[in-house]
Short mmCIF file of C-alpha atoms in Angstrom, two decimals:
data_model
loop_
_atom_site.label_atom_id
_atom_site.label_comp_id
_atom_site.label_asym_id
_atom_site.label_seq_id
_atom_site.Cartn_x
_atom_site.Cartn_y
_atom_site.Cartn_z
CA UNK J 1 122.35 91.51 74.51
CA UNK J 2 120.99 88.12 75.23
CA UNK J 3 117.25 88.18 75.02
CA UNK J 4 117.06 84.46 75.83
CA UNK J 5 117.97 85.09 79.40
CA UNK J 6 114.57 86.64 79.90
CA UNK J 7 112.37 84.05 81.51
CA UNK J 8 109.30 83.09 79.48
CA UNK J 9 107.39 82.44 82.69
CA UNK J 10 107.63 86.13 83.57
CA UNK J 11 106.61 87.50 80.21
CA UNK J 12 103.14 88.11 81.51
CA UNK J 13 102.76 91.21 83.63
CA UNK J 14 100.45 89.58 86.15
CA UNK J 15 103.04 86.88 86.84
CA UNK J 16 105.74 89.47 87.17
CA UNK J 17 103.48 91.28 89.60
CA UNK J 18 102.81 88.16 91.66
CA UNK J 19 106.52 87.45 92.01
CA UNK J 20 107.31 91.09 92.89
CA UNK J 21 104.65 91.10 95.58
CA UNK J 22 105.64 87.76 97.09
CA UNK J 23 109.32 88.63 97.19
CA UNK J 24 108.88 92.10 98.67
CA UNK J 25 106.01 91.32 101.00
CA UNK J 26 106.55 87.69 102.08
CA UNK J 27 103.80 85.11 102.00
CA UNK J 28 100.31 86.41 101.30
CA UNK J 29 96.86 85.08 100.63
CA UNK J 30 94.77 85.24 97.50
CA UNK J 31 92.79 88.33 98.46
CA UNK J 32 95.85 90.32 99.41
CA UNK J 33 97.40 89.55 96.02
CA UNK J 34 94.18 90.45 94.31
CA UNK J 35 94.00 93.82 96.04
CA UNK J 36 97.65 94.58 95.27
CA UNK J 37 97.53 93.66 91.61
CA UNK J 38 93.97 94.74 90.86
CA UNK J 39 93.14 91.71 88.72
CA UNK J 40 90.12 89.41 88.49
CA UNK J 41 89.84 86.15 90.45
CA UNK J 42 90.06 83.94 87.38
CA UNK J 43 93.00 85.78 85.91
CA UNK J 44 94.97 85.68 89.16
CA UNK J 45 94.15 82.00 89.77
CA UNK J 46 95.36 80.89 86.36
CA UNK J 47 98.66 82.76 86.67
CA UNK J 48 99.20 81.42 90.18
CA UNK J 49 98.69 77.92 88.80
CA UNK J 50 101.26 78.52 86.10
CA UNK J 51 103.84 79.79 88.57
CA UNK J 52 103.12 76.90 90.90
CA UNK J 53 103.72 74.50 88.04
CA UNK J 54 107.14 76.07 87.45
CA UNK J 55 107.78 75.63 91.19
CA UNK J 56 108.42 79.35 91.50
CA UNK J 57 105.81 79.67 94.20
CA UNK J 58 104.55 77.31 96.86
CA UNK J 59 101.03 77.03 98.10
CA UNK J 60 100.21 76.42 101.75
CA UNK J 61 96.66 75.48 102.55
CA UNK J 62 95.60 75.88 106.16
CA UNK J 63 92.44 76.64 108.06
CA UNK J 64 91.62 79.67 110.15
CA UNK J 65 88.83 78.25 112.26
CA UNK J 66 86.70 76.60 109.61
CA UNK J 67 87.62 78.91 106.79
CA UNK J 68 90.22 77.64 104.37
CA UNK J 69 93.18 79.99 104.05
CA UNK J 70 95.59 79.60 101.18
CA UNK J 71 98.94 81.34 101.41
CA UNK J 72 101.32 81.82 98.54
CA UNK J 73 105.06 82.30 98.92
CA UNK J 74 108.01 82.56 96.55
CA UNK J 75 110.32 79.53 96.54
CA UNK J 76 114.12 79.75 96.47
CA UNK J 77 114.00 78.76 92.80
CA UNK J 78 111.41 81.42 92.14
CA UNK J 79 113.49 84.12 93.81
CA UNK J 80 116.54 83.08 91.81
CA UNK J 81 114.65 83.03 88.53
CA UNK J 82 113.08 86.40 89.29
CA UNK J 83 116.45 87.96 90.06
CA UNK J 84 117.94 86.54 86.86
CA UNK J 85 115.00 87.96 84.94
CA UNK J 86 115.49 91.42 86.45
CA UNK J 87 119.23 91.27 85.72
CA UNK J 88 118.48 90.36 82.11
CA UNK J 89 115.98 93.23 81.85
CA UNK J 90 118.55 95.60 83.23
CA UNK J 91 121.24 94.37 80.83
CA UNK J 92 118.86 94.72 77.92
CA UNK J 93 117.97 98.29 78.74
CA UNK J 94 121.59 99.23 79.33
CA UNK J 95 122.57 97.59 76.04
CA UNK J 96 119.99 99.59 74.11
CA UNK J 97 121.15 102.94 75.40
CA UNK G 1 110.41 97.00 72.89
CA UNK G 2 112.51 99.10 75.23
CA UNK G 3 109.44 100.95 76.43
CA UNK G 4 107.89 97.63 77.41
CA UNK G 5 110.81 96.59 79.56
CA UNK G 6 110.93 99.93 81.26
CA UNK G 7 107.23 99.63 81.96
CA UNK G 8 107.82 96.16 83.40
CA UNK G 9 110.43 97.54 85.74
CA UNK G 10 108.39 100.48 86.92
CA UNK G 11 105.47 98.12 87.51
CA UNK G 12 107.69 95.78 89.55
CA UNK G 13 108.93 98.65 91.64
CA UNK G 14 105.48 99.98 92.36
CA UNK G 15 104.11 96.56 93.32
CA UNK G 16 107.06 95.85 95.58
CA UNK G 17 106.54 99.19 97.27
CA UNK G 18 102.83 98.66 97.71
CA UNK G 19 103.28 95.13 99.04
CA UNK G 20 105.87 95.96 101.68
CA UNK G 21 105.03 99.45 102.88
CA UNK G 22 102.08 101.56 103.88
CA UNK G 23 102.28 104.44 101.42
CA UNK G 24 98.88 105.97 102.10
CA UNK G 25 100.23 107.81 105.14
CA UNK G 26 99.29 111.42 104.60
CA UNK G 27 101.84 114.15 105.19
CA UNK G 28 99.04 116.65 105.50
CA UNK G 29 97.73 114.82 108.55
CA UNK G 30 101.17 115.25 110.13
CA UNK G 31 100.92 119.01 109.63
CA UNK G 32 97.43 119.03 111.15
CA UNK G 33 98.57 116.92 114.12
CA UNK G 34 101.35 119.43 114.72
CA UNK G 35 98.90 122.33 114.69
CA UNK G 36 96.57 120.58 117.16
CA UNK G 37 99.54 119.89 119.42
CA UNK G 38 100.59 123.54 119.38
CA UNK G 39 97.07 124.65 120.27
CA UNK G 40 96.95 122.01 123.01
CA UNK G 41 100.30 123.17 124.34
CA UNK G 42 99.08 126.76 124.39
CA UNK G 43 96.04 125.74 126.43
CA UNK G 44 98.26 123.78 128.82
CA UNK G 45 100.53 126.79 129.11
CA UNK G 46 97.60 129.02 130.04
CA UNK G 47 96.41 126.50 132.62
CA UNK G 48 99.58 125.42 134.37
CA UNK G 49 102.37 127.82 133.55
CA UNK G 50 102.85 131.25 134.90
CA UNK G 51 105.57 133.81 135.36
CA UNK G 52 106.79 132.07 138.51
CA UNK G 53 106.68 128.50 137.24
CA UNK G 54 108.53 128.48 133.92
CA UNK G 55 111.86 126.76 134.41
CA UNK G 56 111.19 126.13 138.10
CA UNK G 57 110.45 122.46 138.40
CA UNK G 58 109.15 122.51 141.98
CA UNK G 59 106.46 125.13 141.44
CA UNK G 60 105.59 123.68 138.08
CA UNK G 61 105.00 120.22 139.51
CA UNK G 62 102.60 121.66 142.08
CA UNK G 63 100.75 123.53 139.35
CA UNK G 64 100.53 120.45 137.13
CA UNK G 65 99.17 118.37 139.99
CA UNK G 66 96.49 120.94 140.76
CA UNK G 67 95.32 121.04 137.16
CA UNK G 68 95.87 117.45 136.16
CA UNK G 69 92.29 116.77 134.98
CA UNK G 70 92.23 119.74 132.61
CA UNK G 71 95.68 118.89 131.28
CA UNK G 72 94.73 115.29 130.69
CA UNK G 73 91.56 116.28 128.84
CA UNK G 74 93.62 118.71 126.79
CA UNK G 75 96.11 115.99 125.84
CA UNK G 76 93.36 113.49 125.05
CA UNK G 77 91.61 116.05 122.86
CA UNK G 78 94.77 116.68 120.87
CA UNK G 79 95.42 112.96 120.51
CA UNK G 80 91.89 112.12 119.33
CA UNK G 81 91.80 114.99 116.85
CA UNK G 82 95.19 113.96 115.45
CA UNK G 83 94.14 110.32 115.07
CA UNK G 84 90.82 111.16 113.44
CA UNK G 85 92.47 113.55 110.99
CA UNK G 86 95.21 111.01 110.25
CA UNK G 87 92.72 108.27 109.46
CA UNK G 88 90.47 110.49 107.34
CA UNK G 89 93.29 112.00 105.28
CA UNK G 90 95.17 108.71 104.83
CA UNK G 91 91.95 107.03 103.76
CA UNK G 92 91.48 109.76 101.20
CA UNK G 93 95.04 109.32 99.95
CA UNK G 94 94.58 105.54 99.70
CA UNK G 95 91.47 106.08 97.62
CA UNK G 96 93.31 108.45 95.36
CA UNK G 97 96.12 105.93 94.90
CA UNK G 98 93.62 103.14 94.31
CA UNK G 99 94.79 101.21 97.36
CA UNK G 100 93.06 99.43 100.19
CA UNK G 101 93.47 101.58 103.31
CA UNK G 102 93.41 99.06 106.15
CA UNK G 103 95.76 96.49 104.64
CA UNK G 104 98.41 94.28 106.21
CA UNK G 105 101.05 97.01 106.13
CA UNK G 106 98.75 99.48 107.86
CA UNK G 107 98.06 96.92 110.59
CA UNK G 108 101.76 96.19 111.05
CA UNK G 109 102.46 99.91 111.23
CA UNK G 110 99.88 100.48 113.96
CA UNK G 111 100.87 97.44 116.04
CA UNK G 112 104.55 98.33 115.90
CA UNK G 113 103.82 101.92 116.85
CA UNK G 114 101.51 100.96 119.70
CA UNK G 115 103.79 98.55 121.57
CA UNK G 116 106.48 101.08 122.60
CA UNK G 117 103.75 103.71 123.01
CA UNK G 118 101.80 101.55 125.46
CA UNK G 119 104.95 100.79 127.46
CA UNK G 120 105.79 104.49 127.58
CA UNK G 121 102.24 105.39 128.58
CA UNK G 122 102.25 102.86 131.42
CA UNK G 123 105.64 104.07 132.63
CA UNK G 124 104.46 107.68 132.48
CA UNK G 125 101.53 106.86 134.75
CA UNK G 126 103.81 105.00 137.17
CA UNK G 127 106.32 107.85 137.22
CA UNK G 128 103.52 110.34 137.84
CA UNK G 129 102.17 108.29 140.75
CA UNK G 130 105.65 107.88 142.22
CA UNK G 131 106.21 111.62 142.07
CA UNK G 132 108.70 111.83 139.22
CA UNK G 133 106.41 114.20 137.37
CA UNK G 134 109.18 116.14 135.72
CA UNK G 135 110.11 113.10 133.65
CA UNK G 136 106.65 112.48 132.24
CA UNK G 137 106.88 114.90 129.29
CA UNK G 138 110.40 113.81 128.22
CA UNK G 139 109.40 110.17 128.54
CA UNK G 140 106.36 110.50 126.27
CA UNK G 141 108.65 112.03 123.64
CA UNK G 142 111.21 109.23 123.93
CA UNK G 143 108.70 106.41 123.74
CA UNK G 144 106.79 108.08 120.92
CA UNK G 145 110.10 108.30 119.06
CA UNK G 146 110.81 104.63 119.70
CA UNK G 147 107.34 103.76 118.41
CA UNK G 148 107.91 105.76 115.23
CA UNK G 149 111.29 104.14 114.71
CA UNK G 150 109.67 100.75 115.06
CA UNK G 151 106.80 101.62 112.72
CA UNK G 152 109.06 103.18 110.10
CA UNK G 153 109.89 99.77 108.64
CA UNK G 154 106.34 99.58 107.32
CA UNK G 155 106.03 103.00 105.76
CA UNK G 156 108.05 105.92 104.42
CA UNK G 157 111.58 106.06 105.73
CA UNK G 158 111.12 109.74 106.68
CA UNK G 159 109.27 108.46 109.74
CA UNK G 160 112.51 106.91 110.95
CA UNK G 161 114.19 110.30 111.03
CA UNK G 162 111.19 111.82 112.78
CA UNK G 163 111.43 109.05 115.40
CA UNK G 164 115.12 109.68 115.99
CA UNK G 165 114.47 113.42 116.32
CA UNK G 166 111.76 112.79 118.94
CA UNK G 167 114.08 110.52 120.93
CA UNK G 168 116.88 113.08 120.87
CA UNK G 169 114.51 115.86 121.91
CA UNK G 170 113.18 113.66 124.73
CA UNK G 171 116.68 113.02 126.04
CA UNK G 172 117.49 116.73 126.04
CA UNK G 173 114.18 117.38 127.80
CA UNK G 174 115.26 114.95 130.54
CA UNK G 175 118.08 117.35 131.37
CA UNK G 176 116.07 120.59 131.20
CA UNK G 177 113.10 119.30 133.16
CA UNK G 178 111.48 122.63 133.97
CA UNK G 179 110.73 123.20 130.31
CA UNK G 180 108.76 120.03 129.57
CA UNK G 181 105.92 121.81 127.86
CA UNK G 182 108.23 123.63 125.46
CA UNK G 183 109.90 120.38 124.46
CA UNK G 184 106.51 118.80 124.18
CA UNK G 185 105.33 121.58 121.85
CA UNK G 186 108.52 121.25 119.80
CA UNK G 187 108.29 117.45 119.54
CA UNK G 188 104.59 116.97 118.93
CA UNK G 189 103.99 120.34 117.30
CA UNK G 190 106.93 121.65 115.32
CA UNK G 191 108.50 118.32 114.33
CA UNK G 192 105.14 117.02 113.07
CA UNK G 193 104.62 120.14 111.01
CA UNK G 194 108.14 120.00 109.55
CA UNK G 195 108.11 116.29 108.68
CA UNK G 196 104.48 116.43 107.55
CA UNK G 197 105.36 119.25 105.16
CA UNK G 198 108.42 117.38 103.85
CA UNK G 199 106.35 114.26 103.21
CA UNK G 200 103.56 116.27 101.65
CA UNK G 201 105.91 117.90 99.16
CA UNK G 202 107.77 114.67 98.47
CA UNK G 203 104.87 112.29 97.94
CA UNK G 204 101.58 114.12 97.52
CA UNK G 205 102.15 116.74 94.89
#
């Protein structure tokens, strides 16, 4: 089985978690992600940055009243890459059996 | 290596579930709600029903009108007890699962349940005032079912089946109008106990 199809960007479990959450639950803000994944602020922020750099997620900054509100959402590219990654995982596991 | 991938997949599944559905809903609270409803129905039976009224819509309507305050208090008592128990037990389940109780999915669930429920409640009051009292009990069942159906997209799918059952029961109750209280006890009592038990065994043990 082709291990190279596994996306390096998703090797980290926090990143995998971020993508899972954003694809299943639509756009969400930082705190919602934090409460779902149970990770620290710094950890989550750095992985969000990495995914943003890959253009797998997009960041929308708005204001609710005067409070800044940042929403994260999976991009079309991100969804495609995530699906390919899952397919590769599935193929790998099937191949090993 | 294989273990790792499997772990990845189970993690993905659990996060997707947590992010799109409210899974803290407690089956036990459904059982409790059903028990409260049965007790409430028994009280209502003692108040409004008698040998001459069961199955006879005309007499029953007169009896309901005479005792409307007691019956309303009875229903409100059942409702408040059910809500309080639901919140307490679901909060406890959320804590056990390590989840935040009042999250976005919980809010969506409540809003989507409340919209049909509010419409049904308003219609029930209008029907009562206009004299169509025999349709009040069936209507509450139907609109409660619609609310559950609507809310089921944000929690366990079992709720969808419960909603459909309530709607069906409500429609049947529309035909056999003299037996509103029995249908009411079946819908809010028995069905809650059955589905609550199913969910309890499926997800909480």
